[in-house]
């Protein structure tokens, strides 16, 4: 069984739509996961006003090729959650099921 724990991280500008996380914040999160014997399996990225696909900034800042990037769009009538692996700038869709 896989245990899941949410580890929040602060972005540079959480109120203006930039999801970029400062390097020291990434280091803090990775140390916390390592300390607790956990691994990073997914990164959640809300897109309040755009589609559920990686933006150029998301792709540029994707440094965890083994993790799934979960993008939640709230731009349409219904929330849209999609998953991607981003490896060397290439975006690969991943099936996501919410149970």
GROMACS .gro file of N, CA, C and O in nm:
model
  396
    1UNK      N    1   0.084  -0.118   0.000
    1UNK     CA    2   0.000   0.000   0.000
    1UNK      C    3   0.089   0.124   0.000
    1UNK      O    4   0.192   0.127   0.065
    2UNK      N    5   0.046   0.223  -0.073
    2UNK     CA    6   0.119   0.349  -0.081
    2UNK      C    7   0.057   0.450   0.014
    2UNK      O    8  -0.064   0.472   0.012
    3UNK      N    9   0.140   0.506   0.100
    3UNK     CA   10   0.094   0.614   0.186
    3UNK      C   11   0.116   0.747   0.117
    3UNK      O   12   0.215   0.765   0.046
    4UNK      N   13   0.027   0.838   0.135
    4UNK     CA   14   0.037   0.969   0.072
    4UNK      C   15   0.038   1.076   0.180
    4UNK      O   16  -0.040   1.071   0.274
    5UNK      N   17   0.130   1.168   0.163
    5UNK     CA   18   0.132   1.282   0.254
    5UNK      C   19   0.157   1.408   0.172
    5UNK      O   20   0.244   1.411   0.085
    6UNK      N   21   0.083   1.508   0.199
    6UNK     CA   22   0.098   1.638   0.132
    6UNK      C   23   0.206   1.717   0.203
    6UNK      O   24   0.204   1.730   0.326
    7UNK      N   25   0.301   1.770   0.126
    7UNK     CA   26   0.405   1.856   0.181
    7UNK      C   27   0.395   1.989   0.106
    7UNK      O   28   0.435   1.999  -0.009
    8UNK      N   29   0.335   2.090   0.169
    8UNK     CA   30   0.319   2.218   0.100
    8UNK      C   31   0.452   2.288   0.076
    8UNK      O   32   0.546   2.273   0.153
    9UNK      N   33   0.456   2.365  -0.031
    9UNK     CA   34   0.573   2.446  -0.063
    9UNK      C   35   0.525   2.584  -0.107
    9UNK      O   36   0.425   2.596  -0.176
   10UNK      N   37   0.596   2.686  -0.066
   10UNK     CA   38   0.560   2.823  -0.102
   10UNK      C   39   0.620   2.858  -0.238
   10UNK      O   40   0.736   2.827  -0.265
   11UNK      N   41   0.542   2.926  -0.321
   11UNK     CA   42   0.596   2.971  -0.450
   11UNK      C   43   0.649   3.113  -0.437
   11UNK      O   44   0.628   3.181  -0.337
   12UNK      N   45   0.721   3.158  -0.541
   12UNK     CA   46   0.775   3.293  -0.541
   12UNK      C   47   0.663   3.397  -0.529
   12UNK      O   48   0.672   3.491  -0.453
   13UNK      N   49   0.558   3.380  -0.609
   13UNK     CA   50   0.449   3.477  -0.614
   13UNK      C   51   0.316   3.404  -0.615
   13UNK      O   52   0.250   3.396  -0.718
   14UNK      N   53   0.274   3.349  -0.501
   14UNK     CA   54   0.153   3.268  -0.501
   14UNK      C   55   0.026   3.343  -0.540
   14UNK      O   56  -0.070   3.282  -0.583
   15UNK      N   57   0.026   3.475  -0.532
   15UNK     CA   58  -0.096   3.549  -0.563
   15UNK      C   59  -0.103   3.596  -0.708
   15UNK      O   60  -0.206   3.642  -0.752
   16UNK      N   61   0.004   3.584  -0.784
   16UNK     CA   62   0.001   3.634  -0.921
   16UNK      C   63   0.015   3.524  -1.025
   16UNK      O   64   0.038   3.550  -1.141
   17UNK      N   65   0.002   3.399  -0.983
   17UNK     CA   66  -0.002   3.292  -1.079
   17UNK      C   67   0.131   3.228  -1.114
   17UNK      O   68   0.136   3.139  -1.196
   18UNK      N   69   0.240   3.272  -1.054
   18UNK     CA   70   0.368   3.206  -1.080
   18UNK      C   71   0.385   3.091  -0.983
   18UNK      O   72   0.388   3.111  -0.863
   19UNK      N   73   0.394   2.971  -1.036
   19UNK     CA   74   0.408   2.855  -0.950
   19UNK      C   75   0.551   2.819  -0.920
   19UNK      O   76   0.578   2.716  -0.862
   20UNK      N   77   0.645   2.903  -0.960
   20UNK     CA   78   0.787   2.872  -0.939
   20UNK      C   79   0.816   2.867  -0.790
   20UNK      O   80   0.782   2.957  -0.714
   21UNK      N   81   0.882   2.760  -0.749
   21UNK     CA   82   0.915   2.741  -0.608
   21UNK      C   83   1.063   2.774  -0.589
   21UNK      O   84   1.147   2.724  -0.662
   22UNK      N   85   1.095   2.858  -0.491
   22UNK     CA   86   1.235   2.895  -0.468
   22UNK      C   87   1.321   2.772  -0.437
   22UNK      O   88   1.275   2.678  -0.372
   23UNK      N   89   1.446   2.772  -0.482
   23UNK     CA   90   1.534   2.657  -0.460
   23UNK      C   91   1.547   2.615  -0.314
   23UNK      O   92   1.549   2.495  -0.285
   24UNK      N   93   1.555   2.709  -0.221
   24UNK     CA   94   1.565   2.671  -0.079
   24UNK      C   95   1.438   2.603  -0.030
   24UNK      O   96   1.444   2.517   0.058
   25UNK      N   97   1.325   2.640  -0.086
   25UNK     CA   98   1.199   2.575  -0.048
   25UNK      C   99   1.195   2.432  -0.102
   25UNK      O  100   1.152   2.339  -0.034
   26UNK      N  101   1.244   2.412  -0.224
   26UNK     CA  102   1.253   2.277  -0.281
   26UNK      C  103   1.346   2.191  -0.195
   26UNK      O  104   1.314   2.076  -0.162
   27UNK      N  105   1.459   2.247  -0.156
   27UNK     CA  106   1.553   2.174  -0.071
   27UNK      C  107   1.489   2.136   0.062
   27UNK      O  108   1.505   2.023   0.110
   28UNK      N  109   1.413   2.226   0.121
   28UNK     CA  110   1.344   2.198   0.248
   28UNK      C  111   1.249   2.080   0.232
   28UNK      O  112   1.247   1.987   0.313
   29UNK      N  113   1.168   2.083   0.125
   29UNK     CA  114   1.072   1.976   0.101
   29UNK      C  115   1.143   1.843   0.079
   29UNK      O  116   1.106   1.740   0.136
   30UNK      N  117   1.248   1.843  -0.004
   30UNK     CA  118   1.319   1.719  -0.033
   30UNK      C  119   1.386   1.664   0.092
   30UNK      O  120   1.388   1.542   0.113
   31UNK      N  121   1.440   1.749   0.177
   31UNK     CA  122   1.499   1.703   0.303
   31UNK      C  123   1.394   1.643   0.394
   31UNK      O  124   1.418   1.542   0.461
   32UNK      N  125   1.276   1.706   0.400
   32UNK     CA  126   1.167   1.654   0.483
   32UNK      C  127   1.125   1.515   0.434
   32UNK      O  128   1.106   1.423   0.513
   33UNK      N  129   1.110   1.499   0.303
   33UNK     CA  130   1.072   1.369   0.248
   33UNK      C  131   1.180   1.265   0.280
   33UNK      O  132   1.148   1.153   0.323
   34UNK      N  133   1.306   1.300   0.259
   34UNK     CA  134   1.417   1.208   0.285
   34UNK      C  135   1.423   1.170   0.432
   34UNK      O  136   1.439   1.052   0.466
   35UNK      N  137   1.408   1.267   0.518
   35UNK     CA  138   1.411   1.243   0.664
   35UNK      C  139   1.306   1.142   0.705
   35UNK      O  140   1.328   1.056   0.790
   36UNK      N  141   1.188   1.149   0.640
   36UNK     CA  142   1.077   1.062   0.677
   36UNK      C  143   1.070   0.935   0.593
   36UNK      O  144   0.974   0.859   0.601
   37UNK      N  145   1.174   0.912   0.510
   37UNK     CA  146   1.178   0.790   0.430
   37UNK      C  147   1.075   0.787   0.318
   37UNK      O  148   1.033   0.680   0.276
   38UNK      N  149   1.038   0.904   0.269
   38UNK     CA  150   0.937   0.914   0.163
   38UNK      C  151   1.003   0.955   0.032
   38UNK      O  152   1.115   1.003   0.030
   39UNK      N  153   0.930   0.934  -0.076
   39UNK     CA  154   0.981   0.980  -0.205
   39UNK      C  155   0.877   1.068  -0.273
   39UNK      O  156   0.757   1.056  -0.249
   40UNK      N  157   0.925   1.156  -0.356
   40UNK     CA  158   0.840   1.248  -0.431
   40UNK      C  159   0.780   1.171  -0.549
   40UNK      O  160   0.852   1.121  -0.634
   41UNK      N  161   0.647   1.159  -0.552
   41UNK     CA  162   0.583   1.085  -0.661
   41UNK      C  163   0.495   1.175  -0.747
   41UNK      O  164   0.467   1.143  -0.862
   42UNK      N  165   0.452   1.289  -0.692
   42UNK     CA  166   0.366   1.379  -0.769
   42UNK      C  167   0.384   1.522  -0.721
   42UNK      O  168   0.413   1.547  -0.604
   43UNK      N  169   0.368   1.613  -0.815
   43UNK     CA  170   0.374   1.757  -0.787
   43UNK      C  171   0.243   1.816  -0.835
   43UNK      O  172   0.206   1.801  -0.951
   44UNK      N  173   0.171   1.881  -0.744
   44UNK     CA  174   0.041   1.938  -0.776
   44UNK      C  175   0.058   2.083  -0.817
   44UNK      O  176   0.126   2.161  -0.750
   45UNK      N  177  -0.005   2.119  -0.928
   45UNK     CA  178   0.009   2.254  -0.984
   45UNK      C  179  -0.128   2.305  -1.029
   45UNK      O  180  -0.177   2.264  -1.133
   46UNK      N  181  -0.190   2.393  -0.952
   46UNK     CA  182  -0.320   2.446  -0.995
   46UNK      C  183  -0.303   2.551  -1.105
   46UNK      O  184  -0.209   2.631  -1.102
   47UNK      N  185  -0.392   2.547  -1.201
   47UNK     CA  186  -0.400   2.648  -1.307
   47UNK      C  187  -0.539   2.710  -1.298
   47UNK      O  188  -0.632   2.662  -1.362
   48UNK      N  189  -0.557   2.815  -1.219
   48UNK     CA  190  -0.690   2.870  -1.197
   48UNK      C  191  -0.757   2.926  -1.323
   48UNK      O  192  -0.879   2.922  -1.334
   49UNK      N  193  -0.679   2.977  -1.417
   49UNK     CA  194  -0.739   3.046  -1.532
   49UNK      C  195  -0.695   2.990  -1.667
   49UNK      O  196  -0.729   3.047  -1.770
   50UNK      N  197  -0.618   2.881  -1.667
   50UNK     CA  198  -0.569   2.826  -1.793
   50UNK      C  199  -0.596   2.676  -1.798
   50UNK      O  200  -0.634   2.615  -1.698
   51UNK      N  201  -0.573   2.617  -1.915
   51UNK     CA  202  -0.598   2.475  -1.936
   51UNK      C  203  -0.508   2.387  -1.849
   51UNK      O  204  -0.404   2.433  -1.802
   52UNK      N  205  -0.547   2.262  -1.837
   52UNK     CA  206  -0.472   2.165  -1.756
   52UNK      C  207  -0.361   2.101  -1.839
   52UNK      O  208  -0.358   1.980  -1.861
   53UNK      N  209  -0.270   2.184  -1.887
   53UNK     CA  210  -0.153   2.133  -1.958
   53UNK      C  211  -0.034   2.219  -1.915
   53UNK      O  212  -0.050   2.334  -1.876
   54UNK      N  213   0.086   2.161  -1.919
   54UNK     CA  214   0.203   2.235  -1.871
   54UNK      C  215   0.229   2.361  -1.955
   54UNK      O  216   0.227   2.356  -2.078
   55UNK      N  217   0.252   2.470  -1.886
   55UNK     CA  218   0.290   2.595  -1.952
   55UNK      C  219   0.439   2.589  -1.986
   55UNK      O  220   0.512   2.504  -1.933
   56UNK      N  221   0.488   2.680  -2.069
   56UNK     CA  222   0.633   2.684  -2.093
   56UNK      C  223   0.713   2.699  -1.963
   56UNK      O  224   0.819   2.638  -1.948
   57UNK      N  225   0.661   2.776  -1.868
   57UNK     CA  226   0.729   2.791  -1.739
   57UNK      C  227   0.729   2.660  -1.662
   57UNK      O  228   0.829   2.622  -1.602
   58UNK      N  229   0.614   2.589  -1.665
   58UNK     CA  230   0.609   2.459  -1.597
   58UNK      C  231   0.714   2.365  -1.655
   58UNK      O  232   0.784   2.295  -1.582
   59UNK      N  233   0.726   2.363  -1.786
   59UNK     CA  234   0.821   2.273  -1.853
   59UNK      C  235   0.965   2.313  -1.818
   59UNK      O  236   1.048   2.228  -1.787
   60UNK      N  237   0.992   2.441  -1.819
   60UNK     CA  238   1.127   2.491  -1.787
   60UNK      C  239   1.166   2.456  -1.644
   60UNK      O  240   1.282   2.427  -1.616
   61UNK      N  241   1.069   2.459  -1.552
   61UNK     CA  242   1.097   2.435  -1.410
   61UNK      C  243   1.078   2.289  -1.368
   61UNK      O  244   1.083   2.259  -1.249
   62UNK      N  245   1.055   2.199  -1.463
   62UNK     CA  246   1.032   2.058  -1.431
   62UNK      C  247   1.165   1.987  -1.413
   62UNK      O  248   1.233   1.954  -1.510
   63UNK      N  249   1.201   1.963  -1.288
   63UNK     CA  250   1.330   1.901  -1.257
   63UNK      C  251   1.316   1.765  -1.189
   63UNK      O  252   1.411   1.717  -1.128
   64UNK      N  253   1.198   1.706  -1.197
   64UNK     CA  254   1.173   1.578  -1.131
   64UNK      C  255   1.111   1.481  -1.231
   64UNK      O  256   0.991   1.457  -1.230
   65UNK      N  257   1.192   1.422  -1.320
   65UNK     CA  258   1.139   1.339  -1.429
   65UNK      C  259   1.069   1.212  -1.382
   65UNK      O  260   0.988   1.156  -1.457
   66UNK      N  261   1.094   1.167  -1.260
   66UNK     CA  262   1.029   1.046  -1.210
   66UNK      C  263   0.895   1.076  -1.144
   66UNK      O  264   0.822   0.984  -1.106
   67UNK      N  265   0.862   1.203  -1.128
   67UNK     CA  266   0.737   1.242  -1.065
   67UNK      C  267   0.631   1.274  -1.169
   67UNK      O  268   0.662   1.314  -1.281
   68UNK      N  269   0.506   1.259  -1.129
   68UNK     CA  270   0.394   1.299  -1.214
   68UNK      C  271   0.357   1.442  -1.175
   68UNK      O  272   0.345   1.475  -1.057
   69UNK      N  273   0.341   1.526  -1.275
   69UNK     CA  274   0.295   1.662  -1.253
   69UNK      C  275   0.144   1.662  -1.270
   69UNK      O  276   0.093   1.636  -1.379
   70UNK      N  277   0.072   1.685  -1.161
   70UNK     CA  278  -0.074   1.690  -1.163
   70UNK      C  279  -0.116   1.835  -1.180
   70UNK      O  280  -0.083   1.920  -1.096
   71UNK      N  281  -0.187   1.863  -1.288
   71UNK     CA  282  -0.230   2.000  -1.315
   71UNK      C  283  -0.382   2.004  -1.310
   71UNK      O  284  -0.451   1.930  -1.381
   72UNK      N  285  -0.433   2.091  -1.224
   72UNK     CA  286  -0.576   2.109  -1.208
   72UNK      C  287  -0.616   2.242  -1.266
   72UNK      O  288  -0.572   2.348  -1.220
   73UNK      N  289  -0.700   2.237  -1.371
   73UNK     CA  290  -0.752   2.360  -1.430
   73UNK      C  291  -0.890   2.390  -1.373
   73UNK      O  292  -0.974   2.301  -1.362
   74UNK      N  293  -0.910   2.515  -1.339
   74UNK     CA  294  -1.041   2.563  -1.295
   74UNK      C  295  -1.098   2.663  -1.394
   74UNK      O  296  -1.190   2.737  -1.363
   75UNK      N  297  -1.043   2.662  -1.516
   75UNK     CA  298  -1.081   2.762  -1.616
   75UNK      C  299  -1.215   2.733  -1.681
   75UNK      O  300  -1.279   2.825  -1.731
   76UNK      N  301  -1.260   2.608  -1.681
   76UNK     CA  302  -1.385   2.573  -1.747
   76UNK      C  303  -1.500   2.562  -1.649
   76UNK      O  304  -1.489   2.599  -1.531
   77UNK      N  305  -1.609   2.507  -1.697
   77UNK     CA  306  -1.727   2.488  -1.612
   77UNK      C  307  -1.704   2.382  -1.505
   77UNK      O  308  -1.763   2.388  -1.398
   78UNK      N  309  -1.621   2.283  -1.537
   78UNK     CA  310  -1.589   2.174  -1.444
   78UNK      C  311  -1.437   2.170  -1.422
   78UNK      O  312  -1.361   2.196  -1.514
   79UNK      N  313  -1.393   2.135  -1.302
   79UNK     CA  314  -1.249   2.117  -1.281
   79UNK      C  315  -1.195   2.008  -1.374
   79UNK      O  316  -1.263   1.910  -1.403
   80UNK      N  317  -1.073   2.026  -1.421
   80UNK     CA  318  -1.010   1.932  -1.514
   80UNK      C  319  -0.872   1.897  -1.459
   80UNK      O  320  -0.784   1.983  -1.452
   81UNK      N  321  -0.854   1.771  -1.416
   81UNK     CA  322  -0.727   1.725  -1.360
   81UNK      C  323  -0.658   1.635  -1.461
   81UNK      O  324  -0.717   1.538  -1.509
   82UNK      N  325  -0.533   1.666  -1.492
   82UNK     CA  326  -0.454   1.585  -1.585
   82UNK      C  327  -0.315   1.564  -1.529
   82UNK      O  328  -0.266   1.643  -1.450
   83UNK      N  329  -0.253   1.455  -1.573
   83UNK     CA  330  -0.119   1.421  -1.526
   83UNK      C  331  -0.021   1.414  -1.641
   83UNK      O  332  -0.057   1.376  -1.753
   84UNK      N  333   0.103   1.450  -1.610
   84UNK     CA  334   0.210   1.450  -1.711
   84UNK      C  335   0.341   1.410  -1.645
   84UNK      O  336   0.366   1.440  -1.529
   85UNK      N  337   0.426   1.347  -1.723
   85UNK     CA  338   0.568   1.335  -1.689
   85UNK      C  339   0.639   1.432  -1.783
   85UNK      O  340   0.608   1.438  -1.902
   86UNK      N  341   0.732   1.505  -1.729
   86UNK     CA  342   0.808   1.601  -1.808
   86UNK      C  343   0.954   1.563  -1.796
   86UNK      O  344   1.014   1.571  -1.689
   87UNK      N  345   1.010   1.515  -1.909
   87UNK     CA  346   1.147   1.463  -1.910
   87UNK      C  347   1.225   1.535  -2.020
   87UNK      O  348   1.188   1.530  -2.137
   88UNK      N  349   1.331   1.604  -1.981
   88UNK     CA  350   1.417   1.676  -2.076
   88UNK      C  351   1.335   1.766  -2.168
   88UNK      O  352   1.358   1.770  -2.289
   89UNK      N  353   1.238   1.837  -2.111
   89UNK     CA  354   1.158   1.931  -2.188
   89UNK      C  355   1.046   1.869  -2.270
   89UNK      O  356   0.970   1.940  -2.335
   90UNK      N  357   1.036   1.736  -2.267
   90UNK     CA  358   0.931   1.667  -2.340
   90UNK      C  359   0.816   1.632  -2.246
   90UNK      O  360   0.839   1.580  -2.136
   91UNK      N  361   0.694   1.659  -2.290
   91UNK     CA  362   0.575   1.638  -2.208
   91UNK      C  363   0.508   1.508  -2.251
   91UNK      O  364   0.478   1.488  -2.369
   92UNK      N  365   0.484   1.420  -2.153
   92UNK     CA  366   0.422   1.290  -2.178
   92UNK      C  367   0.297   1.277  -2.091
   92UNK      O  368   0.309   1.274  -1.968
   93UNK      N  369   0.177   1.271  -2.151
   93UNK     CA  370   0.054   1.255  -2.072
   93UNK      C  371   0.055   1.124  -1.992
   93UNK      O  372   0.110   1.023  -2.039
   94UNK      N  373  -0.006   1.125  -1.876
   94UNK     CA  374  -0.019   1.009  -1.789
   94UNK      C  375  -0.166   0.997  -1.751
   94UNK      O  376  -0.230   1.099  -1.721
   95UNK      N  377  -0.218   0.876  -1.753
   95UNK     CA  378  -0.357   0.856  -1.711
   95UNK      C  379  -0.370   0.887  -1.563
   95UNK      O  380  -0.288   0.844  -1.482
   96UNK      N  381  -0.476   0.962  -1.529
   96UNK     CA  382  -0.505   0.997  -1.389
   96UNK      C  383  -0.648   0.957  -1.360
   96UNK      O  384  -0.740   0.993  -1.434
   97UNK      N  385  -0.667   0.881  -1.251
   97UNK     CA  386  -0.802   0.846  -1.207
   97UNK      C  387  -0.817   0.892  -1.062
   97UNK      O  388  -0.731   0.864  -0.979
   98UNK      N  389  -0.926   0.959  -1.035
   98UNK     CA  390  -0.956   1.005  -0.900
   98UNK      C  391  -1.061   0.910  -0.844
   98UNK      O  392  -1.167   0.892  -0.902
   99UNK      N  393  -1.029   0.849  -0.730
   99UNK     CA  394  -1.123   0.754  -0.669
   99UNK      C  395  -1.177   0.810  -0.539
   99UNK      O  396  -1.121   0.890  -0.476
   0.00000   0.00000   0.00000
